[in-house]
Tab-separated table of C-alpha atoms in Angstrom:
chain	number	residue	atom	x	y	z
A	4	GLU	CA	112.506	138.977	108.385
A	5	ALA	CA	112.191	135.381	107.185
A	6	GLN	CA	108.936	133.682	109.439
A	7	VAL	CA	106.330	131.288	108.975
A	8	THR	CA	102.326	132.705	111.101
A	9	GLN	CA	100.799	131.251	112.979
A	10	ASN	CA	97.051	132.412	114.117
A	11	PRO	CA	95.349	132.180	116.383
A	12	ARG	CA	97.879	131.090	119.161
A	13	TYR	CA	95.594	129.623	121.458
A	14	LEU	CA	91.559	128.466	120.801
A	15	ILE	CA	89.201	127.243	123.366
A	16	THR	CA	86.483	126.411	121.567
A	17	VAL	CA	83.341	123.491	121.557
A	18	THR	CA	82.610	120.819	120.440
A	19	GLY	CA	81.116	120.598	116.331
A	20	LYS	CA	81.734	124.382	116.295
A	21	LYS	CA	83.805	124.312	112.883
A	22	LEU	CA	87.372	126.671	113.068
A	23	THR	CA	90.372	127.589	111.040
A	24	VAL	CA	93.319	127.925	111.797
A	25	THR	CA	95.710	130.109	109.717
A	26	CYS	CA	99.438	130.206	108.362
A	27	SER	CA	101.430	132.079	106.081
A	28	GLN	CA	104.820	131.956	105.163
A	29	ASN	CA	107.168	135.544	103.557
A	30	MET	CA	109.748	132.986	102.186
A	31	ASN	CA	108.294	132.041	99.236
A	32	HIS	CA	108.711	128.286	100.020
A	33	GLU	CA	107.212	125.677	97.316
A	34	TYR	CA	106.570	123.565	100.672
A	35	MET	CA	104.303	123.360	103.602
A	36	SER	CA	102.622	120.982	105.807
A	37	TRP	CA	100.784	120.596	109.317
A	38	TYR	CA	101.621	118.416	112.154
A	39	ARG	CA	99.947	117.665	115.553
A	40	GLN	CA	102.345	117.544	118.756
A	41	ASP	CA	100.570	115.062	121.074
A	42	PRO	CA	102.582	113.881	124.354
A	43	GLY	CA	104.521	111.062	123.929
A	44	LEU	CA	103.937	110.845	120.347
A	45	GLY	CA	105.965	113.728	119.554
A	46	LEU	CA	104.605	115.333	115.442
A	47	ARG	CA	102.230	113.853	113.470
A	48	GLN	CA	102.001	115.272	110.195
A	49	ILE	CA	98.595	116.111	109.379
A	50	TYR	CA	98.549	117.220	105.598
A	51	TYR	CA	100.625	118.785	103.340
A	52	SER	CA	101.811	120.950	100.164
A	53	MET	CA	104.092	120.405	97.503
A	54	ASN	CA	102.428	123.490	95.809
A	55	VAL	CA	99.013	125.735	94.765
A	56	GLU	CA	96.851	123.783	94.678
A	57	VAL	CA	98.218	120.499	95.060
A	58	THR	CA	97.582	118.288	98.595
A	59	ASP	CA	97.874	115.527	100.116
A	60	LYS	CA	96.755	113.170	103.284
A	61	GLY	CA	99.763	113.076	105.809
A	62	ASP	CA	99.806	109.933	108.578
A	63	VAL	CA	96.448	111.613	110.337
A	64	PRO	CA	94.666	113.563	108.216
A	65	GLU	CA	90.916	112.048	109.506
A	66	GLY	CA	88.882	115.067	110.370
A	67	TYR	CA	91.082	118.333	109.022
A	68	LYS	CA	90.814	119.461	105.780
A	69	VAL	CA	92.923	122.132	103.804
A	70	SER	CA	93.382	123.911	100.783
A	71	ARG	CA	96.704	125.904	99.603
A	72	LYS	CA	94.893	128.493	96.709
A	73	GLU	CA	97.710	131.322	97.092
A	74	LYS	CA	101.233	129.680	97.295
A	75	ARG	CA	102.067	131.952	101.240
A	76	ASN	CA	98.753	130.499	102.652
A	77	PHE	CA	97.716	127.110	103.581
A	78	PRO	CA	95.236	127.512	106.379
A	79	LEU	CA	94.003	124.166	109.226
A	80	ILE	CA	90.220	124.055	108.276
A	81	LEU	CA	87.778	121.508	111.162
A	82	GLU	CA	84.449	121.006	109.792
A	83	SER	CA	83.027	119.663	112.774
A	84	PRO	CA	85.920	119.532	116.255
A	85	SER	CA	86.358	117.072	118.511
A	86	PRO	CA	88.321	117.072	122.397
A	87	ASN	CA	90.576	114.385	120.364
A	88	GLN	CA	91.665	117.362	118.167
A	89	THR	CA	92.543	118.809	121.417
A	90	SER	CA	96.625	119.885	120.315
A	91	LEU	CA	99.338	121.673	119.655
A	92	TYR	CA	99.000	122.475	116.088
A	93	PHE	CA	102.450	123.358	114.256
A	94	CYS	CA	102.454	124.995	110.099
A	95	ALA	CA	105.372	124.488	108.544
A	96	SER	CA	107.443	125.018	105.449
A	97	SER	CA	110.304	124.396	103.169
A	98	LEU	CA	111.536	125.790	99.845
A	99	GLY	CA	110.933	122.248	97.991
A	100	GLN	CA	111.284	118.561	98.815
A	101	VAL	CA	111.759	117.109	102.245
A	102	TYR	CA	115.537	117.036	102.025
A	103	SER	CA	115.113	121.187	102.743
A	104	PRO	CA	115.254	122.261	106.151
A	105	LEU	CA	111.332	122.393	107.668
A	106	HIS	CA	110.924	126.197	108.957
A	107	PHE	CA	108.236	126.370	111.861
A	108	GLY	CA	105.427	127.591	112.797
A	109	ASN	CA	104.572	129.590	116.641
A	110	GLY	CA	102.021	126.814	117.296
A	111	THR	CA	98.806	127.614	117.996
A	112	ARG	CA	97.252	125.986	121.050
A	113	LEU	CA	93.573	124.131	120.178
A	114	THR	CA	90.926	122.920	123.303
A	115	VAL	CA	88.172	121.784	122.550
A	116	THR	CA	85.653	121.001	125.080
B	5	ALA	CA	106.206	101.234	107.038
B	6	GLN	CA	108.519	104.566	108.035
B	7	LYS	CA	108.618	104.198	111.726
B	8	VAL	CA	111.585	106.968	113.887
B	9	THR	CA	112.255	105.355	117.535
B	10	GLN	CA	113.000	107.612	120.333
B	11	ALA	CA	113.372	105.140	123.557
B	12	GLN	CA	114.508	107.613	126.090
B	13	THR	CA	111.522	109.698	127.141
B	14	GLU	CA	113.811	111.542	129.764
B	15	ILE	CA	117.119	111.940	129.991
B	16	SER	CA	118.528	114.301	133.007
B	17	VAL	CA	122.385	115.616	133.082
B	18	VAL	CA	124.216	118.449	135.052
B	19	GLU	CA	125.950	121.068	133.080
B	20	LYS	CA	128.839	119.587	131.491
B	21	GLU	CA	127.896	116.200	131.366
B	22	ASP	CA	127.560	114.637	127.937
B	23	VAL	CA	124.494	113.521	126.581
B	24	THR	CA	124.132	111.271	123.980
B	25	LEU	CA	120.209	111.042	122.022
B	26	ASP	CA	120.039	107.755	120.543
B	27	CYS	CA	117.468	107.390	117.124
B	28	VAL	CA	116.457	103.522	116.005
B	29	TYR	CA	114.688	104.346	112.563
B	30	GLU	CA	112.584	102.190	109.154
B	31	THR	CA	112.183	102.292	106.350
B	32	ARG	CA	112.155	100.377	103.554
B	33	ASP	CA	113.032	103.251	100.848
B	34	THR	CA	117.332	103.397	99.655
B	35	THR	CA	116.826	107.384	99.481
B	36	TYR	CA	115.660	108.873	102.706
B	37	TYR	CA	116.633	112.445	104.879
B	38	LEU	CA	117.036	112.174	108.683
B	39	PHE	CA	117.258	115.173	110.649
B	40	TRP	CA	117.184	116.328	114.563
B	41	TYR	CA	114.740	119.267	115.475
B	42	LYS	CA	115.474	120.827	118.844
B	43	GLN	CA	111.878	122.772	121.482
B	44	PRO	CA	112.976	124.820	123.658
B	45	PRO	CA	111.298	125.777	126.472
B	46	SER	CA	109.576	128.103	124.505
B	47	GLY	CA	108.292	125.926	122.074
B	48	GLU	CA	109.607	126.773	118.603
B	49	LEU	CA	110.968	124.100	116.588
B	50	VAL	CA	114.249	124.363	114.900
B	51	PHE	CA	116.025	122.757	112.605
B	52	LEU	CA	119.701	121.152	113.897
B	53	ILE	CA	121.315	118.935	110.902
B	54	ARG	CA	119.602	117.297	107.751
B	55	ARG	CA	121.878	113.580	106.977
B	56	ASN	CA	120.913	112.000	103.278
B	57	SER	CA	120.601	108.296	102.841
B	58	PHE	CA	123.937	107.901	100.890
B	59	ASP	CA	126.835	109.951	103.501
B	60	GLU	CA	127.457	108.623	106.591
B	61	GLN	CA	129.977	110.997	107.049
B	62	ASN	CA	129.860	111.924	110.959
B	63	GLU	CA	129.276	115.602	111.691
B	64	ILE	CA	130.660	117.813	114.569
B	65	SER	CA	129.221	121.506	114.868
B	66	GLY	CA	130.780	123.389	118.091
B	67	ARG	CA	129.109	120.777	121.130
B	68	TYR	CA	126.904	118.716	118.765
B	69	SER	CA	127.665	115.521	117.336
B	70	TRP	CA	126.348	113.227	114.526
B	71	ASN	CA	126.786	109.519	114.667
B	72	PHE	CA	124.787	108.344	111.136
B	73	GLN	CA	124.884	104.717	110.876
B	74	LYS	CA	122.975	102.352	108.419
B	75	SER	CA	124.604	99.710	109.442
B	76	THR	CA	122.034	99.956	113.107
B	77	SER	CA	119.539	102.166	111.173
B	78	SER	CA	120.746	104.893	113.817
B	79	PHE	CA	120.791	108.540	114.000
B	80	ASN	CA	122.364	109.118	117.568
B	81	PHE	CA	123.397	113.025	118.646
B	82	THR	CA	124.939	113.775	121.201
B	83	ILE	CA	126.069	117.234	123.679
B	84	THR	CA	129.209	117.373	125.288
B	85	ALA	CA	129.666	119.126	128.304
B	86	SER	CA	126.161	120.440	127.860
B	87	GLN	CA	124.471	122.834	129.111
B	88	VAL	CA	120.823	124.958	131.521
B	89	VAL	CA	120.486	126.226	127.380
B	90	ASP	CA	120.695	122.440	126.009
B	91	SER	CA	117.859	121.731	127.868
B	92	ALA	CA	114.606	121.014	125.553
B	93	VAL	CA	112.110	118.663	123.727
B	94	TYR	CA	114.622	116.875	120.878
B	95	PHE	CA	113.172	115.570	117.903
B	96	CYS	CA	114.890	112.525	115.221
B	97	ALA	CA	112.795	112.654	112.113
B	98	LEU	CA	113.132	111.092	108.831
B	99	GLY	CA	111.349	112.296	105.316
B	100	TRP	CA	110.768	110.258	102.357
B	101	LEU	CA	109.176	109.646	98.841
B	102	GLY	CA	109.967	113.304	98.250
B	103	TYR	CA	107.270	114.705	100.779
B	104	LYS	CA	106.271	113.206	103.880
B	105	LEU	CA	107.970	113.202	106.820
B	106	SER	CA	107.854	111.033	110.462
B	107	PHE	CA	108.789	112.068	113.932
B	108	GLY	CA	110.208	110.721	116.950
B	109	ALA	CA	107.975	110.915	120.133
B	110	GLY	CA	111.215	113.223	121.437
B	111	THR	CA	113.484	112.843	124.725
B	112	THR	CA	113.241	115.738	126.793
B	113	VAL	CA	117.189	116.617	127.987
B	114	THR	CA	117.364	118.723	131.698
B	115	VAL	CA	120.340	119.997	132.254
B	116	ARG	CA	120.734	120.782	136.135
B	117	ALA	CA	123.141	123.508	136.965
């Protein structure tokens, strides 16, 4: 089954403790991206990747890191999480250019205390 | 700057009523793409439709229809004869520069039986 898999689904952590949210897709998609969803703000793009080893900042990249060493994987790294990063995170992938519809993962709800 | 505005935060209707969701966008690009995504209560994000800036043809798909008007920078979405299963958050999104994507804040639609 074609899908985007995020792990974990829920995560509670403390301020400053490094964490990684994994994202994997099995559709051989070139494009992958991360979004955070906050009430009243919709989804905001954090980072995106056009292909292996090619990444760029979205609208809200501060406090996040990403890497794309393999085509299928695009982990989101929070080196020193803070409470303002408490949010619902979505990973997505698509065939290529922005006109391709996104396939989303099921989301990761992160709470930073 | 690229911007998507969904002025309606919440809409509540009784089953079988029609509901129209407004989306207004801002962009200086001549080539861009517009999307609608649905997020049902289960939380996943589902692609509904895509339009490019050169295609103003309106579209009907079952009970869903979309009205794209470049003159008013609007891409509105209508659900005809709404059903309880249409209850969801609906996001309008704007894609440009090949890889960037901006979402509106979303409109929560509640359809009451």
